[in-house]
Coordinates of C-alpha atoms and ligand atoms in Angstrom, one line a residue:
X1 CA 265.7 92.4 -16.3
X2 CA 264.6 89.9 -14.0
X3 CA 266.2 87.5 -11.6
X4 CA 265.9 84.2 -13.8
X5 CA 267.7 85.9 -16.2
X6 CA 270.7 87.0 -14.2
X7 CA 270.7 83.4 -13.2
X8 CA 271.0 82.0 -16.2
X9 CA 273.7 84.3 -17.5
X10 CA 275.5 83.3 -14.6
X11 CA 275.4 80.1 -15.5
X12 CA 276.3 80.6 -18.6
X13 CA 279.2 82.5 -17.9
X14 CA 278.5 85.9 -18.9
X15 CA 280.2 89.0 -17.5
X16 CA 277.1 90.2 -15.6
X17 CA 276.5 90.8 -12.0
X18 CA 274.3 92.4 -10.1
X19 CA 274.9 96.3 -9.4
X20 CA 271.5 97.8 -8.1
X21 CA 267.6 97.2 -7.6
X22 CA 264.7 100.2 -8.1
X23 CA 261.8 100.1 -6.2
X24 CA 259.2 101.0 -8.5
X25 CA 255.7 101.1 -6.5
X26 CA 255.0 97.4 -5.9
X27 CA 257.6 95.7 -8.1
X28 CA 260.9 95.0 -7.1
X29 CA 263.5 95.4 -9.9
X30 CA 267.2 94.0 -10.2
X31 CA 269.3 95.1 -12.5
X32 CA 272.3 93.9 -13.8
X33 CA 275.4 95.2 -15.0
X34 CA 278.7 94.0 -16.5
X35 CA 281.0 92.8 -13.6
X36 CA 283.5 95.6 -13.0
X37 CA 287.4 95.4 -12.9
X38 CA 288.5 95.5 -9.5
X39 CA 292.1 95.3 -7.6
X40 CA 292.0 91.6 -6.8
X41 CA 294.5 92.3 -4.0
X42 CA 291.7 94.5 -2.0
X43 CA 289.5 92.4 -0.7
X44 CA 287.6 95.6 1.0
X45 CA 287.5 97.2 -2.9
X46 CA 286.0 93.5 -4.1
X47 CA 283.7 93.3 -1.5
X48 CA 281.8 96.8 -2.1
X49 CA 281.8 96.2 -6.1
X50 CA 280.9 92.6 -6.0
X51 CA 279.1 91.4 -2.4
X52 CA 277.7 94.4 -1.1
X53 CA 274.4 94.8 -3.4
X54 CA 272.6 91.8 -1.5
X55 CA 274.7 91.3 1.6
X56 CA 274.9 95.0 2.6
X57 CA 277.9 97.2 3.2
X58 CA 278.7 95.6 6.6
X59 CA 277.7 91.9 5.8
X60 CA 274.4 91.4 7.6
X61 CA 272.4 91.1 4.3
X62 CA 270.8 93.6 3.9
X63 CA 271.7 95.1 0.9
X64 CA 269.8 96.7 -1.4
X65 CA 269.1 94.0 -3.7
X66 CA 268.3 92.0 -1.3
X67 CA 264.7 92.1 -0.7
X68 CA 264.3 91.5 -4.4
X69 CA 266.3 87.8 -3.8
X70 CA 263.6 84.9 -3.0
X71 CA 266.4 83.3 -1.0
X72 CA 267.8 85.9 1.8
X73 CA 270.8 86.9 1.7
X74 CA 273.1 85.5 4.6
X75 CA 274.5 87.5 7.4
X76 CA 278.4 87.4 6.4
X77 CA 279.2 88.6 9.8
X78 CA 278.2 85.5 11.6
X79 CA 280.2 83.0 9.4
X80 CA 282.2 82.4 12.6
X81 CA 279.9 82.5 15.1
X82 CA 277.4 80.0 13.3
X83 CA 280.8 77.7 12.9
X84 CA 281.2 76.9 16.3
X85 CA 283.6 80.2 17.1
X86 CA 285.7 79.3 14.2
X87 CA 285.9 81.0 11.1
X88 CA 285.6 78.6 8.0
X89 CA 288.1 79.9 5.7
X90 CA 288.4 76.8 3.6
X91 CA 284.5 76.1 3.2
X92 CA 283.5 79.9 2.5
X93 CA 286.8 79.3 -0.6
X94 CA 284.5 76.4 -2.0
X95 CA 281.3 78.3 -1.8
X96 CA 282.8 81.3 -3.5
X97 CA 284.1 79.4 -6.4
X98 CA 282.0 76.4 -6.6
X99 CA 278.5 78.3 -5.6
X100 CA 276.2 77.6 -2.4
X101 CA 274.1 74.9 -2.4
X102 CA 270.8 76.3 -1.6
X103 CA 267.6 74.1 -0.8
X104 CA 267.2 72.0 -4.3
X105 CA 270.3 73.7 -5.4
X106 CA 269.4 77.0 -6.5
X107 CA 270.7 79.8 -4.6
X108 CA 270.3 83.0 -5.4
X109 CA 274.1 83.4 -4.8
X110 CA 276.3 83.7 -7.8
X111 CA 279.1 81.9 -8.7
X112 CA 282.1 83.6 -7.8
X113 CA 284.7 81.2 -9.9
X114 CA 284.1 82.4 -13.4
X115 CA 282.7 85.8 -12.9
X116 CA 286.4 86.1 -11.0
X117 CA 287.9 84.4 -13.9
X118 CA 286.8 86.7 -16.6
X119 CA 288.0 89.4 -14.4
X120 CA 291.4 88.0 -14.1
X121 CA 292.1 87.2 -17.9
X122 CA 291.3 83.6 -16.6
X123 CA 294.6 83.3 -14.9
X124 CA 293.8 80.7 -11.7
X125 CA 296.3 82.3 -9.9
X126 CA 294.7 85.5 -9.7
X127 CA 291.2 83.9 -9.0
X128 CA 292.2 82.2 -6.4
X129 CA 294.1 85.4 -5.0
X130 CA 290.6 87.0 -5.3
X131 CA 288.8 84.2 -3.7
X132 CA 292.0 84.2 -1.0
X133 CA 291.6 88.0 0.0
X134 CA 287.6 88.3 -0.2
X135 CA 288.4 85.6 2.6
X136 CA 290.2 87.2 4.3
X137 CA 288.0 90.4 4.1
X138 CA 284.9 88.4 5.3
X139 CA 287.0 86.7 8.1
X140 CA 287.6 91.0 9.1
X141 CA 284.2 91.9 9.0
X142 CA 283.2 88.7 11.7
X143 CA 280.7 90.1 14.7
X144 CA 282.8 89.7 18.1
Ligands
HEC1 C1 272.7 88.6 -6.1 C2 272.9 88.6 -4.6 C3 274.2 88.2 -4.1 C4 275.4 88.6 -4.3 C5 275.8 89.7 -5.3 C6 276.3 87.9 -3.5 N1 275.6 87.0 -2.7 FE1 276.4 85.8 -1.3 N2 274.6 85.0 -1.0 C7 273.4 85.4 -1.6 C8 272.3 84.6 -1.1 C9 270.8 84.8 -1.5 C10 272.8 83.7 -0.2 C11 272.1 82.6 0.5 C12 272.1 81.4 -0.4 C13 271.4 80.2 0.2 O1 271.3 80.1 1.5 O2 270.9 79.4 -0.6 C14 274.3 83.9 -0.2 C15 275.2 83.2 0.6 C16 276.5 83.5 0.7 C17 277.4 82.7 1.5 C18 277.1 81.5 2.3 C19 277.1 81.8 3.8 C20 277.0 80.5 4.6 O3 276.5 80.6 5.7 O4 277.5 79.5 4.2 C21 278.6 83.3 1.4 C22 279.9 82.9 2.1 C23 278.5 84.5 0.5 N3 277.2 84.5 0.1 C24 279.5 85.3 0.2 C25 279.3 86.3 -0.9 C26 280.4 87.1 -1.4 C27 281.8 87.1 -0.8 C28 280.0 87.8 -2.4 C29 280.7 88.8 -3.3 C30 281.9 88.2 -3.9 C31 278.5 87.5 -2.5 N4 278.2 86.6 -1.6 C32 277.7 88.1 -3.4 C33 273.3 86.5 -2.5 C34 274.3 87.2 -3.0

């Protein structure tokens, strides 16, 4: 399955998120998976099921989905660093939710709202309380 696909079942709300890529040869392959259930008090366990496949297990995106993306993934261990020394709790929130705004507005960053929501029996609460502790795990994993 290939990338514009995932995209549009993002947006159109499906439960799929990206698990894994195979390098066959010359072609780069993603493949996509049904979002798994995760504890949405461990940021740590949300991170490595949901985040990890294009930004890497430590955050510098590098991942290995990531050379498959057209749009790199970002380092998530700078966030603070690239913010002036502080970290942007509030904006990183948004952008999990809400999506990043990419150049001409398509990022090949998912949107973490409703994948979160149709983990969470679409209980806000519990989205935001994902949103709130993958937060709070990035804001761990921020170079020193
Ligand atoms: C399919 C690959 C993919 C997955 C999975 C993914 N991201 Fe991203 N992410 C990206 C890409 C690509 C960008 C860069 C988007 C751009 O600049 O347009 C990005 C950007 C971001 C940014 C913006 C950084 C900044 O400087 O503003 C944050 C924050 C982020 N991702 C967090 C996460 C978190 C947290 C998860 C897991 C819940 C996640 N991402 C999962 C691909 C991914």
């Amino acid at each position: 399955m290939n990338l514009q696909c995932f995209r549009n079942n993002v947006i159109f709300g499906s439960l799929l998120t990206f698990a894994a890529v195979g390098s066959f040869a010359q072609t780069k392959e993603v493949k996509k998976e049904p979002i798994q259930m995760t504890s949405a008090a461990s940021g740590s366990e949300m991170y490595k099921s949901y985040c990890a496949a294009c930004h890497g297990k430590t955050g510098k995106g590098d991942g290995p989905a990531a050379s498959a993306l057209k749009t790199p993934p970002s380092d998530l261990s700078l966030l603070t660093k690239n913010n002036g020394g502080k970290f942007p709790a509030d904006h990183i929130a948004y952008e999990l939710r809400a999506g990043v705004a990419g150049a001409h507005g398509s990022a090949d960053m998912p949107v973490w709202g409703p994948l979160f929501s149709s983990v969470s029996n679409r209980d806000d609460a519990m989205v935001q309380m994902r949103v709130m502790n993958v937060v709070h795990y990035l804001e761990s994993i921020q170079a020193k």
